[in-house]
Short mmCIF file of C-alpha atoms and ligand atoms in Angstrom, two decimals:
data_model
loop_
_atom_site.label_atom_id
_atom_site.label_comp_id
_atom_site.label_asym_id
_atom_site.label_seq_id
_atom_site.Cartn_x
_atom_site.Cartn_y
_atom_site.Cartn_z
CA MET A 312 0.16 0.02 -0.05
CA ILE A 313 1.20 3.55 -0.79
CA LYS A 314 0.63 6.83 1.12
CA LEU A 315 -0.13 10.23 0.40
CA PRO A 316 2.94 12.27 0.91
CA PRO A 317 2.82 15.57 2.58
CA LEU A 318 3.62 18.72 0.58
CA PRO A 319 7.25 19.62 1.05
CA TYR A 320 6.45 23.30 1.97
CA ALA A 321 3.57 25.18 3.08
CA TYR A 322 0.35 25.48 0.98
CA GLU A 323 0.92 28.99 0.50
CA ALA A 324 4.85 28.84 -0.04
CA LEU A 325 4.91 29.22 -3.71
CA GLU A 326 2.56 32.15 -4.17
CA PRO A 327 2.08 33.66 -6.53
CA VAL A 328 3.11 31.51 -9.13
CA VAL A 329 1.17 28.55 -7.60
CA SER A 330 -1.76 29.52 -5.17
CA SER A 331 -2.63 27.93 -1.73
CA GLU A 332 -6.01 27.11 -3.50
CA THR A 333 -4.48 25.26 -6.34
CA LEU A 334 -2.25 23.40 -4.09
CA HIS A 335 -5.29 22.26 -1.68
CA VAL A 336 -7.14 21.09 -4.66
CA HIS A 337 -4.26 19.50 -6.61
CA HIS A 338 -2.79 17.74 -3.56
CA ASP A 339 -5.46 17.08 -1.17
CA LYS A 340 -8.20 16.03 -4.09
CA HIS A 341 -6.22 15.01 -7.23
CA HIS A 342 -3.30 13.30 -5.75
CA ALA A 343 -5.19 12.20 -3.02
CA LYS A 344 -7.58 10.24 -5.16
CA TYR A 345 -4.97 8.54 -7.39
CA VAL A 346 -3.23 7.08 -3.92
CA ASP A 347 -6.65 6.04 -3.36
CA VAL A 348 -7.60 4.42 -6.39
CA ALA A 349 -4.30 2.75 -6.76
CA ASN A 350 -4.46 1.22 -3.07
CA GLN A 351 -7.65 -0.20 -3.79
CA LEU A 352 -6.42 -1.83 -7.27
CA ILE A 353 -2.94 -2.81 -5.28
CA SER A 354 -5.20 -4.56 -2.62
CA GLU A 355 -7.45 -6.13 -5.41
CA LYS A 356 -4.65 -7.66 -7.17
CA GLY A 357 -2.35 -8.60 -4.21
CA LEU A 358 0.26 -6.55 -4.89
CA GLU A 359 0.65 -5.15 -1.52
CA GLY A 360 4.35 -4.79 -0.27
CA LYS A 361 5.74 -4.00 -3.55
CA SER A 362 7.06 -0.68 -4.10
CA LEU A 363 5.17 1.98 -5.92
CA GLU A 364 8.08 1.78 -8.79
CA GLU A 365 7.69 -1.95 -8.75
CA ILE A 366 3.65 -1.73 -9.45
CA ILE A 367 4.15 0.66 -12.27
CA ALA A 368 6.40 -1.49 -13.82
CA HIS A 369 4.18 -4.52 -13.36
CA ALA A 370 1.09 -2.40 -14.63
CA GLU A 371 2.90 -1.31 -17.65
CA ALA A 372 4.16 -4.78 -18.67
CA ALA A 373 0.88 -6.42 -18.13
CA GLY A 374 -1.09 -3.78 -19.85
CA GLU A 375 -3.24 -3.15 -16.63
CA ARG A 376 -4.13 0.37 -17.71
CA LYS A 377 -6.14 1.52 -14.79
CA LEU A 378 -3.49 0.29 -12.24
CA PHE A 379 -0.98 1.87 -14.44
CA ASN A 380 -2.59 5.26 -14.64
CA ASN A 381 -3.39 5.72 -10.94
CA ALA A 382 0.08 4.38 -9.80
CA ALA A 383 1.99 6.39 -12.25
CA GLN A 384 -0.06 9.73 -11.40
CA ALA A 385 0.49 9.00 -7.66
CA TRP A 386 4.39 8.76 -8.54
CA ASN A 387 4.37 11.81 -10.76
CA HIS A 388 2.65 14.06 -8.46
CA ALA A 389 5.07 13.43 -5.54
CA PHE A 390 7.99 13.82 -8.13
CA PHE A 391 6.18 17.37 -9.12
CA TRP A 392 6.20 18.62 -5.64
CA GLU A 393 9.83 17.89 -5.17
CA SER A 394 10.42 19.60 -8.53
CA MET A 395 9.21 23.00 -7.08
CA THR A 396 10.55 25.00 -4.09
CA PRO A 397 9.99 28.39 -2.71
CA ASP A 398 13.65 29.05 -2.21
CA TYR A 399 14.35 29.42 -6.01
CA ARG A 400 18.24 29.05 -6.85
CA ALA A 401 19.73 29.13 -10.25
CA PRO A 402 21.05 25.91 -11.89
CA ASP A 403 24.73 25.17 -10.28
CA ALA A 404 27.95 25.05 -12.13
CA GLU A 405 27.71 21.44 -13.29
CA LEU A 406 23.89 21.66 -14.53
CA ALA A 407 24.80 24.75 -16.22
CA ARG A 408 27.45 23.22 -17.92
CA LEU A 409 25.30 20.26 -19.58
CA ILE A 410 22.49 22.91 -20.15
CA GLU A 411 24.96 24.59 -22.30
CA GLU A 412 26.14 21.42 -23.88
CA ALA A 413 22.61 20.44 -24.64
CA PHE A 414 20.70 23.65 -25.18
CA GLY A 415 23.18 26.29 -25.81
CA ASP A 416 22.01 28.67 -22.44
CA LEU A 417 19.06 28.52 -19.99
CA ALA A 418 17.16 30.83 -21.99
CA ASN A 419 17.07 28.02 -24.80
CA LEU A 420 16.42 25.49 -22.56
CA ARG A 421 13.37 27.85 -20.96
CA GLU A 422 12.11 28.24 -24.49
CA LYS A 423 12.15 24.77 -25.22
CA PHE A 424 10.47 23.41 -21.98
CA VAL A 425 7.94 26.05 -22.03
CA GLU A 426 7.33 25.29 -25.85
CA THR A 427 6.98 21.64 -25.06
CA GLY A 428 4.53 21.94 -22.29
CA ALA A 429 2.35 24.62 -23.76
CA ASN A 430 2.07 22.63 -27.29
CA HIS A 431 1.43 19.31 -25.39
CA PHE A 432 -1.97 18.23 -26.81
CA ALA A 433 -4.20 18.15 -23.68
CA SER A 434 -3.07 16.07 -20.43
CA GLY A 435 0.23 15.43 -19.92
CA TRP A 436 3.77 16.51 -18.21
CA ALA A 437 6.87 18.05 -19.49
CA TRP A 438 10.00 16.47 -18.14
CA LEU A 439 14.01 17.65 -18.10
CA VAL A 440 15.67 14.15 -18.03
CA VAL A 441 19.15 12.69 -18.30
CA GLU A 442 19.51 10.29 -20.87
CA ASN A 443 22.96 8.52 -21.99
CA GLY A 444 24.70 11.46 -20.01
CA LYS A 445 23.12 14.34 -21.91
CA LEU A 446 19.92 16.57 -20.92
CA ALA A 447 16.74 16.50 -22.60
CA VAL A 448 13.30 18.04 -22.65
CA THR A 449 10.58 15.22 -23.05
CA ASP A 450 6.62 15.14 -22.71
CA THR A 451 4.27 12.10 -21.50
CA HIS A 452 0.65 12.02 -22.21
CA ASP A 453 -1.97 11.50 -19.55
CA ALA A 454 -0.16 9.66 -16.97
CA GLY A 455 2.80 8.78 -18.76
CA THR A 456 6.14 8.60 -16.49
CA HIS A 457 9.70 8.49 -16.42
CA ALA A 458 9.59 6.52 -12.89
CA THR A 459 10.60 3.37 -14.91
CA SER A 460 12.45 4.64 -17.82
CA ASP A 461 16.17 4.40 -18.67
CA SER A 462 16.52 8.03 -18.70
CA VAL A 463 16.21 9.66 -15.35
CA PRO A 464 14.15 12.65 -14.56
CA LEU A 465 15.34 15.70 -13.21
CA LEU A 466 12.36 17.80 -13.02
CA VAL A 467 8.78 17.72 -14.32
CA CYS A 468 5.89 20.25 -14.78
CA ASP A 469 2.46 19.11 -14.26
CA VAL A 470 0.38 20.44 -17.52
CA TRP A 471 -3.10 18.96 -16.84
CA GLU A 472 -5.35 21.62 -16.65
CA HIS A 473 -6.18 21.01 -12.71
CA ALA A 474 -2.23 22.47 -12.34
CA TYR A 475 -2.96 25.82 -13.83
CA TYR A 476 -6.61 26.44 -14.38
CA ILE A 477 -7.59 28.14 -10.87
CA ASP A 478 -4.55 30.77 -11.42
CA TYR A 479 -3.88 31.27 -14.86
CA ARG A 480 -7.37 30.06 -16.45
CA GLN A 481 -6.52 28.60 -19.99
CA ASP A 482 -2.92 30.46 -20.25
CA ARG A 483 -0.70 27.25 -19.61
CA LYS A 484 2.14 29.00 -21.30
CA THR A 485 2.34 31.70 -18.48
CA PHE A 486 2.04 29.11 -16.01
CA LEU A 487 5.02 27.54 -17.47
CA GLU A 488 7.21 30.50 -17.84
CA ARG A 489 6.53 31.56 -14.04
CA TRP A 490 7.09 27.71 -12.78
CA PHE A 491 10.35 27.63 -14.68
CA ASP A 492 11.57 31.09 -13.85
CA GLU A 493 10.54 31.16 -10.03
CA VAL A 494 9.93 27.72 -8.60
CA ALA A 495 11.59 25.29 -10.52
CA ASN A 496 13.94 23.13 -7.92
CA TRP A 497 17.36 23.04 -9.42
CA SER A 498 18.86 21.93 -6.22
CA PHE A 499 16.49 18.80 -6.52
CA ALA A 500 17.69 18.46 -10.23
CA ALA A 501 21.30 18.45 -9.21
CA GLU A 502 20.77 15.73 -6.59
CA GLN A 503 19.12 13.50 -9.27
CA LEU A 504 21.88 14.37 -11.89
CA ALA A 505 24.25 13.41 -9.21
CA ALA A 506 22.36 10.06 -8.59
CA ALA A 507 22.22 9.26 -12.01
CA ARG A 508 25.90 9.45 -12.18
CA GLY A 509 26.18 6.97 -9.35
CA GLN A 510 26.51 9.45 -6.56
CA GLY A 511 23.66 8.83 -4.22
CA ALA A 512 20.48 7.53 -4.74
CA VAL A 513 17.91 8.71 -7.11
CA TRP A 514 14.46 9.81 -5.77
CA ARG A 515 11.97 7.10 -5.17
CA PHE A 516 8.36 7.14 -4.08
CA ASP A 517 8.36 6.92 -0.17
CA ASP A 518 5.67 4.25 0.48
CA ALA A 519 5.62 4.49 4.07
CA ALA A 520 5.56 8.66 3.53
FE1 FE2 B 997 -1.90 16.87 -11.52
#
């Protein structure tokens, strides 16, 4: 069974980029529902005791769509909360070096990330990942996840309408721009990058959160 992790900051900590109202609805209602439904299915299928990553991999391999959707959404949202911080700091020297190598500079990465998220059709996620030692921007549809992929996720932004509609109405692009400029958690991204290189452990869903 899995538990809904608490937000790693106060509900109002990310204002005005993400409002307290949005975080209450997004975390307490949407994320909680994915965790509840995943637990119901985990119990029905006798998968108690497995990690959420193992459950996602199992559901994907077995084509168990409903389990995959709810389990992956439980994981993606927990990773999304970590991808934001009230204490914005620019990418460190090592990340800056990889950003330069892959995109030229931070402004180009921003453009690519915002464009990818804003142009993503319907619900999904915009990611910054490291694959084969290089940074890349990707998007996944619906509950699509990098929880079980070969590439290691560094950051993710939720582009489902429920992530921004209260604060930005239909303007997903402005949400993404402000998210990237003001709350993206580059310290977390740096930890993930180090882990991808074998220094420390990559982030895992805390089943006993
Ligand atoms: Fe969401």
